[in-house]
Short mmCIF file of C-alpha atoms in Angstrom, two decimals:
data_model
loop_
_atom_site.label_atom_id
_atom_site.label_comp_id
_atom_site.label_asym_id
_atom_site.label_seq_id
_atom_site.Cartn_x
_atom_site.Cartn_y
_atom_site.Cartn_z
CA UNK A 28 0.00 0.00 0.00
CA UNK A 29 1.27 3.47 -0.83
CA UNK A 30 2.07 6.08 1.78
CA UNK A 31 -0.87 8.14 0.55
CA UNK A 32 -3.25 5.20 1.16
CA UNK A 33 -2.04 4.90 4.76
CA UNK A 34 -2.79 8.55 5.37
CA UNK A 35 -6.33 8.04 4.07
CA UNK A 36 -7.08 4.95 6.25
CA UNK A 37 -5.73 6.30 9.52
CA UNK A 38 -8.27 9.16 9.95
CA UNK A 39 -11.08 6.69 9.31
CA UNK A 40 -9.82 4.39 12.11
CA UNK A 41 -9.55 7.30 14.52
CA UNK A 42 -13.10 8.43 13.80
CA UNK A 43 -14.49 4.87 14.19
CA UNK A 44 -12.70 4.44 17.55
CA UNK A 45 -14.12 7.73 18.87
CA UNK A 46 -17.68 6.65 18.01
CA UNK A 47 -17.28 3.36 19.94
CA UNK A 48 -15.86 5.17 22.99
CA UNK A 49 -18.74 7.68 23.02
CA UNK A 50 -21.36 4.88 22.85
CA UNK A 51 -19.76 3.05 25.83
CA UNK A 52 -19.80 6.19 27.96
CA UNK A 53 -23.48 6.80 27.19
CA UNK A 54 -24.41 3.24 28.21
CA UNK A 55 -22.54 3.64 31.51
CA UNK A 56 -24.39 6.87 32.30
CA UNK A 57 -27.78 5.25 31.64
CA UNK A 58 -27.04 2.47 34.22
CA UNK A 59 -26.91 5.05 37.02
CA UNK A 60 -29.86 7.05 38.37
CA UNK A 61 -29.50 10.81 38.64
CA UNK A 62 -28.28 12.49 41.84
CA UNK A 63 -26.41 9.36 42.95
CA UNK A 64 -29.60 7.28 43.45
CA UNK A 65 -29.36 3.52 42.91
CA UNK A 66 -30.57 2.03 39.67
CA UNK A 67 -34.16 0.89 39.38
CA UNK A 68 -34.73 -2.47 41.11
CA UNK A 69 -31.85 -2.10 43.58
CA UNK A 70 -32.60 -1.82 47.33
CA UNK A 71 -31.32 1.39 48.95
CA UNK A 72 -28.34 0.88 51.20
CA UNK A 73 -28.75 1.93 54.86
CA UNK A 74 -27.10 5.15 55.87
CA UNK A 75 -25.68 6.35 59.17
CA UNK A 76 -28.59 8.75 59.70
CA UNK A 77 -31.22 6.10 58.80
CA UNK A 78 -30.13 2.73 60.20
CA UNK A 79 -31.62 -0.45 58.83
CA UNK A 80 -34.63 -1.99 60.62
CA UNK A 81 -33.52 -4.13 63.61
CA UNK A 82 -34.41 -7.81 63.74
CA UNK A 83 -37.57 -8.88 65.51
CA UNK A 84 -37.16 -8.71 69.27
CA UNK A 85 -34.61 -5.92 69.20
CA UNK A 86 -31.15 -5.97 70.65
CA UNK A 87 -30.58 -7.85 73.86
CA UNK A 88 -30.12 -5.69 76.94
CA UNK A 89 -27.16 -6.60 79.17
CA UNK A 90 -27.95 -7.32 82.82
CA UNK A 91 -27.49 -4.59 85.36
CA UNK A 92 -24.13 -4.59 87.06
CA UNK A 93 -22.81 -3.33 90.36
CA UNK A 94 -20.16 -1.20 88.67
CA UNK A 95 -17.47 -3.87 88.93
CA UNK A 96 -18.74 -5.95 86.02
CA UNK A 97 -20.64 -8.47 88.14
CA UNK A 98 -24.37 -8.97 87.64
CA UNK A 99 -26.41 -7.55 90.48
CA UNK A 100 -27.53 -10.23 92.94
CA UNK A 101 -31.31 -10.76 93.16
CA UNK A 102 -33.05 -9.12 96.09
CA UNK A 103 -33.31 -11.39 99.13
CA UNK A 104 -36.62 -9.78 100.17
CA UNK A 105 -38.44 -9.84 96.84
CA UNK A 106 -41.69 -11.86 97.08
CA UNK A 107 -40.59 -13.34 100.39
CA UNK A 108 -42.88 -14.16 103.32
CA UNK A 109 -42.24 -13.76 107.01
CA UNK A 110 -42.44 -17.20 108.61
CA UNK A 111 -43.71 -17.68 112.17
CA UNK A 112 -41.08 -17.86 114.95
CA UNK A 113 -41.32 -21.65 115.26
CA UNK A 114 -41.07 -22.26 111.52
CA UNK A 115 -38.92 -25.08 110.17
CA UNK A 116 -38.53 -25.86 106.51
CA UNK A 117 -40.72 -28.60 105.07
CA UNK A 118 -41.32 -30.34 101.77
CA UNK A 119 -42.91 -28.24 99.00
CA UNK A 120 -41.67 -25.01 100.58
CA UNK A 121 -40.05 -22.61 98.12
CA UNK A 122 -36.79 -21.02 99.26
CA UNK A 123 -34.67 -18.26 97.78
CA UNK A 124 -30.94 -18.95 98.07
CA UNK A 125 -28.88 -15.85 97.32
CA UNK A 126 -25.08 -15.89 96.93
CA UNK A 127 -23.70 -12.38 97.11
CA UNK A 128 -21.89 -11.47 93.87
CA UNK A 129 -22.52 -14.92 92.39
CA UNK A 130 -25.78 -14.85 90.47
CA UNK A 131 -25.16 -18.20 88.79
CA UNK A 132 -25.29 -19.91 92.20
CA UNK A 133 -28.41 -18.01 93.29
CA UNK A 134 -31.98 -19.00 92.62
CA UNK A 135 -35.26 -20.30 93.99
CA UNK A 136 -35.53 -23.97 94.93
CA UNK A 137 -38.44 -26.15 96.00
CA UNK A 138 -37.90 -28.62 98.82
CA UNK A 139 -38.43 -32.12 97.47
CA UNK A 140 -40.57 -34.77 99.20
CA UNK A 141 -37.36 -36.32 100.58
CA UNK A 142 -36.53 -32.99 102.25
CA UNK A 143 -33.56 -32.22 100.00
CA UNK A 144 -32.75 -29.28 97.75
CA UNK A 145 -30.29 -29.19 94.87
CA UNK A 146 -27.87 -26.31 94.30
CA UNK A 147 -25.13 -25.75 91.69
CA UNK A 148 -21.77 -27.25 92.72
CA UNK A 149 -23.09 -28.27 96.14
CA UNK A 150 -25.68 -30.66 94.68
CA UNK A 151 -28.04 -32.17 97.30
CA UNK A 152 -28.33 -30.76 100.80
CA UNK A 153 -30.85 -31.51 103.55
CA UNK A 154 -33.30 -28.67 104.14
CA UNK A 155 -36.43 -30.12 105.75
CA UNK A 156 -36.56 -29.85 109.53
CA UNK A 157 -34.16 -26.89 109.68
CA UNK A 158 -34.85 -23.22 110.39
CA UNK A 159 -33.79 -20.98 107.47
CA UNK A 160 -30.73 -19.68 109.34
CA UNK A 161 -29.48 -23.20 110.05
CA UNK A 162 -29.82 -24.09 106.38
CA UNK A 163 -27.96 -20.91 105.44
CA UNK A 164 -25.03 -21.96 107.64
CA UNK A 165 -24.93 -25.43 106.07
CA UNK A 166 -25.02 -24.04 102.53
CA UNK A 167 -22.29 -21.53 103.33
CA UNK A 168 -20.08 -24.26 104.79
CA UNK A 169 -20.60 -26.55 101.80
CA UNK A 170 -20.02 -23.73 99.31
CA UNK A 171 -16.73 -22.74 100.94
CA UNK A 172 -15.15 -25.78 99.27
CA UNK A 173 -15.71 -24.16 95.88
CA UNK A 174 -16.07 -20.42 96.57
CA UNK A 175 -13.78 -18.24 98.65
CA UNK A 176 -15.58 -16.66 101.62
CA UNK A 177 -19.14 -17.15 100.32
CA UNK A 178 -21.91 -14.96 101.71
CA UNK A 179 -25.28 -16.68 101.59
CA UNK A 180 -28.82 -15.61 102.43
CA UNK A 181 -31.81 -17.95 102.65
CA UNK A 182 -35.31 -16.48 102.48
CA UNK A 183 -38.71 -18.14 102.43
CA UNK A 184 -40.67 -17.46 99.24
CA UNK A 185 -43.64 -19.75 99.88
CA UNK A 186 -44.72 -21.90 102.80
CA UNK A 187 -46.49 -24.94 101.37
CA UNK A 188 -45.58 -27.53 103.99
CA UNK A 189 -47.67 -26.03 106.79
CA UNK A 190 -51.33 -26.56 105.99
CA UNK A 191 -54.64 -26.68 107.80
CA UNK A 192 -57.79 -28.29 106.49
CA UNK A 193 -61.47 -27.51 106.69
CA UNK A 194 -64.32 -29.73 105.56
CA UNK A 195 -68.09 -29.85 105.76
CA UNK A 196 -70.61 -27.04 105.52
CA UNK A 197 -68.45 -24.12 104.43
CA UNK A 198 -68.42 -22.40 101.07
CA UNK A 199 -64.82 -23.28 100.16
CA UNK A 200 -63.64 -26.44 101.93
CA UNK A 201 -60.09 -27.64 101.35
CA UNK A 202 -56.47 -27.18 102.40
CA UNK A 203 -55.08 -23.74 103.27
CA UNK A 204 -51.45 -22.74 103.84
CA UNK A 205 -50.58 -21.77 107.39
CA UNK A 206 -48.10 -19.00 106.68
CA UNK A 207 -48.52 -17.30 110.06
CA UNK A 208 -50.85 -17.33 113.02
CA UNK A 209 -54.45 -18.30 112.28
CA UNK A 210 -57.40 -19.00 114.57
CA UNK A 211 -60.42 -21.21 113.94
CA UNK A 212 -62.56 -18.14 113.33
CA UNK A 213 -60.07 -16.80 110.79
CA UNK A 214 -59.98 -20.10 108.92
CA UNK A 215 -63.77 -20.13 108.74
CA UNK A 216 -63.66 -16.66 107.21
CA UNK A 217 -60.99 -17.66 104.68
CA UNK A 218 -63.13 -20.66 103.71
CA UNK A 219 -66.01 -18.35 102.84
CA UNK A 220 -68.03 -18.76 106.03
CA UNK A 221 -70.67 -21.26 107.06
CA UNK A 222 -73.30 -22.52 104.66
CA UNK A 223 -76.98 -22.16 105.50
CA UNK A 224 -77.07 -25.83 106.51
CA UNK A 225 -74.15 -25.70 108.98
CA UNK A 226 -74.56 -26.65 112.61
CA UNK A 227 -72.68 -23.66 114.04
CA UNK A 228 -72.68 -25.05 117.60
CA UNK A 229 -71.01 -28.40 116.84
CA UNK A 230 -67.82 -27.48 115.00
CA UNK A 231 -64.80 -29.65 115.85
CA UNK A 232 -61.05 -29.14 115.58
CA UNK A 233 -59.15 -32.40 115.10
CA UNK A 234 -55.41 -32.41 115.74
CA UNK A 235 -52.90 -34.90 114.28
CA UNK A 236 -52.28 -36.52 117.68
CA UNK A 237 -55.97 -37.41 118.03
CA UNK A 238 -57.01 -34.48 120.23
CA UNK A 239 -60.50 -33.07 119.49
CA UNK A 240 -61.47 -29.52 120.44
CA UNK A 241 -64.99 -28.08 120.57
CA UNK A 242 -65.87 -24.84 118.82
CA UNK A 243 -69.24 -23.09 119.14
CA UNK A 244 -69.37 -20.49 116.39
CA UNK A 245 -72.41 -18.67 117.82
CA UNK A 246 -70.83 -18.24 121.24
CA UNK A 247 -67.43 -17.15 119.95
CA UNK A 248 -68.90 -14.72 117.42
CA UNK A 249 -70.82 -13.10 120.32
CA UNK A 250 -67.68 -12.73 122.44
CA UNK A 251 -68.35 -15.79 124.62
CA UNK A 252 -66.15 -18.87 125.18
CA UNK A 253 -63.25 -17.14 123.44
CA UNK A 254 -60.85 -19.82 124.65
CA UNK A 255 -62.39 -22.10 122.02
CA UNK A 256 -60.96 -19.87 119.27
CA UNK A 257 -57.56 -21.57 119.43
CA UNK A 258 -54.52 -20.92 117.28
CA UNK A 259 -54.37 -23.56 114.60
CA UNK A 260 -51.33 -25.77 114.15
CA UNK A 261 -50.01 -27.48 111.02
CA UNK A 262 -52.14 -30.50 110.22
CA UNK A 263 -55.25 -29.36 112.12
CA UNK A 264 -58.60 -30.18 110.52
CA UNK A 265 -61.73 -28.16 111.22
CA UNK A 266 -64.96 -30.08 110.66
CA UNK A 267 -68.22 -28.21 110.20
CA UNK A 268 -71.22 -30.61 110.36
#
């Protein structure tokens, strides 16, 4: 090819290349939305000022701490009851065992029918027949094998082992927890009172040892024979004929 032919071809190639480059740039511009918006069909990305929607349930909230990084121990008085002075722990009672600064060891336990409770590390320990303070001392002694200088509190959440019973002509016969002091008259009130068919003069109190006490509702309610309105003991049964 002559030199003149080369000079004729070269401008044509340059022009063709420029057309291709311009078409590619136009296609690239069409793939983007104006003002920096995403192309149609694409989900908008979350921004710092508009965070994405959190998952269902939200973020978990860390437990409260005492300032030293340890979870705050549960309150030893929350939902507790004040037992009577002669109270000893029995089966079905619910106890709160609180280890200071050791929430994993703390918790509520129910006394089993065999009188035992189960605690982390310590496993089984006898609870029935002991006052709460005596059980606290035993737990603290057993825990000292695993924890340095443990501080333990035992509180009574529910008293289910001390019950009295009432049957016969009352509105709500059944078993009732004896969480404190209770007289015959008070139990009758808790049970809804006498039915219209009750013999108010012939009420009996039967005690586990076989003792039977008389109770005349009409006399006692009028302020007479008040000695019949005895304090009930665990296991007593009031019979209303």
